[in-house]
mmCIF file of C-alpha atoms in Angstrom:
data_model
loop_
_atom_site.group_PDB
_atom_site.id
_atom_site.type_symbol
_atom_site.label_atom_id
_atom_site.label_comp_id
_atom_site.label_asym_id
_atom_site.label_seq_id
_atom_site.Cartn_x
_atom_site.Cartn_y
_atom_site.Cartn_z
ATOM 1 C CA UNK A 6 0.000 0.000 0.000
ATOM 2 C CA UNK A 7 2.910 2.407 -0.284
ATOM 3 C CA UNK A 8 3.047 5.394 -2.812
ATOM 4 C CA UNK A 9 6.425 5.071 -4.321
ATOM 5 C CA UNK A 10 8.142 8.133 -5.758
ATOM 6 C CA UNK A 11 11.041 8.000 -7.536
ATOM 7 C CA UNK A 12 13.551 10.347 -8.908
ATOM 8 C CA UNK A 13 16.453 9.578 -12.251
ATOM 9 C CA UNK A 14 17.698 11.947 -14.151
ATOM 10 C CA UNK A 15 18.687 8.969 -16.457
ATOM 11 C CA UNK A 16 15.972 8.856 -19.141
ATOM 12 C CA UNK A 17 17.042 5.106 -19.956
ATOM 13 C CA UNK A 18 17.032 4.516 -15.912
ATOM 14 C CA UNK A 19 13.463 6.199 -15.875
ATOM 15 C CA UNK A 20 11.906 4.203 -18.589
ATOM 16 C CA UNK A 21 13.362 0.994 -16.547
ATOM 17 C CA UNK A 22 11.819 2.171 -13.608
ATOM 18 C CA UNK A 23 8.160 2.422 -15.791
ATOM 19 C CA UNK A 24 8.061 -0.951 -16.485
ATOM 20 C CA UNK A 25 7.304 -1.364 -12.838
ATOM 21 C CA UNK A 26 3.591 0.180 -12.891
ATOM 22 C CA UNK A 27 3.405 0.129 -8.858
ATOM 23 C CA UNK A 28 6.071 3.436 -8.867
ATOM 24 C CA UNK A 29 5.517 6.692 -9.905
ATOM 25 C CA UNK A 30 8.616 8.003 -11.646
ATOM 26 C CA UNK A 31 9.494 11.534 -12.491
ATOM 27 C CA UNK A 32 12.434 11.926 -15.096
ATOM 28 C CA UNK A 33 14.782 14.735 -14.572
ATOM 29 C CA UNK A 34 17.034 16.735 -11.957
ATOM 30 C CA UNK A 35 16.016 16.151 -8.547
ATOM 31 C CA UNK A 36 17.496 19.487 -7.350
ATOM 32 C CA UNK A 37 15.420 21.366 -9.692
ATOM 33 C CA UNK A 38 12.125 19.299 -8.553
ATOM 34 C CA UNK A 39 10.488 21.615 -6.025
ATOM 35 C CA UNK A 40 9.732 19.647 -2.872
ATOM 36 C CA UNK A 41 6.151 21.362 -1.852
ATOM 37 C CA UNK A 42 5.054 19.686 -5.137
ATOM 38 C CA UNK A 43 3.902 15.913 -3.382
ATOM 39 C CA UNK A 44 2.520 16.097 0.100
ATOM 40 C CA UNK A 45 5.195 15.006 2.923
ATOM 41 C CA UNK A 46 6.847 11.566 2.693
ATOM 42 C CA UNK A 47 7.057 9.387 6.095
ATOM 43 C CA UNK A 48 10.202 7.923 4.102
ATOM 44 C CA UNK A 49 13.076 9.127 1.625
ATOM 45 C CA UNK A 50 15.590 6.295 0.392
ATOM 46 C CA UNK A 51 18.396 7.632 -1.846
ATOM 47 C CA UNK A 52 21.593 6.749 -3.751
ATOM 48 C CA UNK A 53 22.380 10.611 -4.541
ATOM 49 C CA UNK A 54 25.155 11.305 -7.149
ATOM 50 C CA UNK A 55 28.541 11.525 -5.287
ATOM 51 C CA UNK A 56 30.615 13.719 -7.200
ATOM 52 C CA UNK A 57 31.628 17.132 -6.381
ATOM 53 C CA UNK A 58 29.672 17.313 -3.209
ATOM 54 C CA UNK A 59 26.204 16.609 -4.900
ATOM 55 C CA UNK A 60 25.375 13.949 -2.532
ATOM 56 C CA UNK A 61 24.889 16.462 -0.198
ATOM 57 C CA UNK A 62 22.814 18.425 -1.753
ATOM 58 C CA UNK A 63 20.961 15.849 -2.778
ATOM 59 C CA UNK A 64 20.435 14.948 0.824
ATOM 60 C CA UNK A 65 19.386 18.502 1.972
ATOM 61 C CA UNK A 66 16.967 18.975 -0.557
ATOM 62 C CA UNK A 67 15.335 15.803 -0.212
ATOM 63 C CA UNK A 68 14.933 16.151 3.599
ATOM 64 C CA UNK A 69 12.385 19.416 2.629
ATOM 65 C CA UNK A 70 10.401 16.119 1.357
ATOM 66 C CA UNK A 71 10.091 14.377 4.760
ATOM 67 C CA UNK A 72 7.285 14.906 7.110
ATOM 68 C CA UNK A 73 7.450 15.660 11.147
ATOM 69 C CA UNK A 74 8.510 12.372 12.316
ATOM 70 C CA UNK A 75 9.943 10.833 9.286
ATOM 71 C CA UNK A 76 12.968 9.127 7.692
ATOM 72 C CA UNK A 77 15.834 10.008 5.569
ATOM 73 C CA UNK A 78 18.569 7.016 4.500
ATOM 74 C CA UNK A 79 21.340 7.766 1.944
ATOM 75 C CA UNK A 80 24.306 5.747 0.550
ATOM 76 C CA UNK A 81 27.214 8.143 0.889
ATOM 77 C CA UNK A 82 30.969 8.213 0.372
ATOM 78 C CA UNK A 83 32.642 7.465 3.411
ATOM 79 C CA UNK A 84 33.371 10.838 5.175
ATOM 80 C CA UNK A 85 30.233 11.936 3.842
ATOM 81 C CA UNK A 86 31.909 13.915 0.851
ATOM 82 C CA UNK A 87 33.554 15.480 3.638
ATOM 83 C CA UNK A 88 36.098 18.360 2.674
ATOM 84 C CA UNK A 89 37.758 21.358 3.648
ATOM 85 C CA UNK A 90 34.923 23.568 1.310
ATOM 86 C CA UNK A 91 32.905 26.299 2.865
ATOM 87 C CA UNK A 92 29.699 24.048 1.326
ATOM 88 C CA UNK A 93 31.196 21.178 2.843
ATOM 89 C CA UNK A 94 31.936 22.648 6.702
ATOM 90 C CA UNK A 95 27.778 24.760 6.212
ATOM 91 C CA UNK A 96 26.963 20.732 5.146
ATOM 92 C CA UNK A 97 28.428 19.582 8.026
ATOM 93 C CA UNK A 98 27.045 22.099 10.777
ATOM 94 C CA UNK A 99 23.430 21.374 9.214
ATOM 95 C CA UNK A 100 24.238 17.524 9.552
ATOM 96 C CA UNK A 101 25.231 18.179 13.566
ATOM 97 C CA UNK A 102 21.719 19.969 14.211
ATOM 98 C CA UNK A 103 20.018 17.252 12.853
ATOM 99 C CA UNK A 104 18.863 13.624 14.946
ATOM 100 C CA UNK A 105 20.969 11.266 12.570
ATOM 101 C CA UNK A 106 23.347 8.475 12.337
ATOM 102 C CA UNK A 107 26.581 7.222 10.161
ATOM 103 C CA UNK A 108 26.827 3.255 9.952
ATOM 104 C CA UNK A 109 30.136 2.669 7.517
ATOM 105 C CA UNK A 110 29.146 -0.372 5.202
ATOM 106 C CA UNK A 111 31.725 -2.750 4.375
ATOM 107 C CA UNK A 112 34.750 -2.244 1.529
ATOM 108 C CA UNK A 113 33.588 -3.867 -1.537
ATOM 109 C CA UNK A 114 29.562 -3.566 -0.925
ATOM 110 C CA UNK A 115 29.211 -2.178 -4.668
ATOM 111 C CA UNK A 116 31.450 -4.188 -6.136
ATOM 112 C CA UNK A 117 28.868 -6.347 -8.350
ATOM 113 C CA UNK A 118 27.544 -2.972 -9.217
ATOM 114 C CA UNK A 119 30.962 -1.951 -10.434
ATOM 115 C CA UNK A 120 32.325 0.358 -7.770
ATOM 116 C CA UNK A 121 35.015 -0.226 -5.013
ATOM 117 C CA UNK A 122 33.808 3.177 -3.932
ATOM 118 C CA UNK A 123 33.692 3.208 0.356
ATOM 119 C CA UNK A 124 29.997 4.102 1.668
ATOM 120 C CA UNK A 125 28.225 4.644 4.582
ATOM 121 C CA UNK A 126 24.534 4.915 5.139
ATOM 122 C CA UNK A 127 23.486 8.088 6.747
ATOM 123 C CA UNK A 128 19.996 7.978 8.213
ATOM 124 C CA UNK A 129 18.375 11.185 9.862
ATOM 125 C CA UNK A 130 15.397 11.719 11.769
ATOM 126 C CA UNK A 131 12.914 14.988 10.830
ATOM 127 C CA UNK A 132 11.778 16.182 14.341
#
């Protein structure tokens, strides 16, 4: 009975995602997608693109989505894209306000998808 929303910016990855007719799936840059759009989500899942700091944008913009009580969990690089940026340090200070939690997952969990990239899930808590 869940409503399933998902987010590519792949159009090939979107049309794959259509064949399942139980998910709704909107095709294009999440960042750009304005989260008042879809009522409040007791859950967001994500894999957000990891390159140059994305990830946490990614992760900002979809906890807007997230209703009083709910759940956010991300794959993220280890260090959570963690760098010596001005974005990076304002990422981090948000991050500390917020009820959350860093479990590292083990070297080689991608590696059938074709990474050796190190991750961690990052789950926080909307109060």
């Amino acid at each position: 009975g869940a409503r399933v929303v998902c987010y590519e910016l792949q159009p090939k990855h979107a049309e794959t995602l259509r064949d399942d007719s139980r998910l709704i799936v909107w095709q294009g840059d999440f960042l750009a997608f304005p989260s008042d759009m879809l009522r409040p989500f007791e859950f967001v899942l994500m894999n957000p693109p990891f390159a140059d700091g994305q990830c946490q944008q990614h992760v900002r913009h979809a906890f807007d989505f997230l209703k009083s009580g709910g759940r956010l969990v991300s794959v993220m690089p280890d260090g959570l894209g963690n760098t010596d940026s001005k974005a990076s340090r304002e990422w981090l200070k948000w991050l500390e306000a917020q009820d959350h939690e860093i479990e590292d997952l083990p070297d080689g969990t991608f590696a059938e998808s074709g990474t050796r990239v190190k991750t961690c899930l990052l789950t926080i808590r909307s109060r």
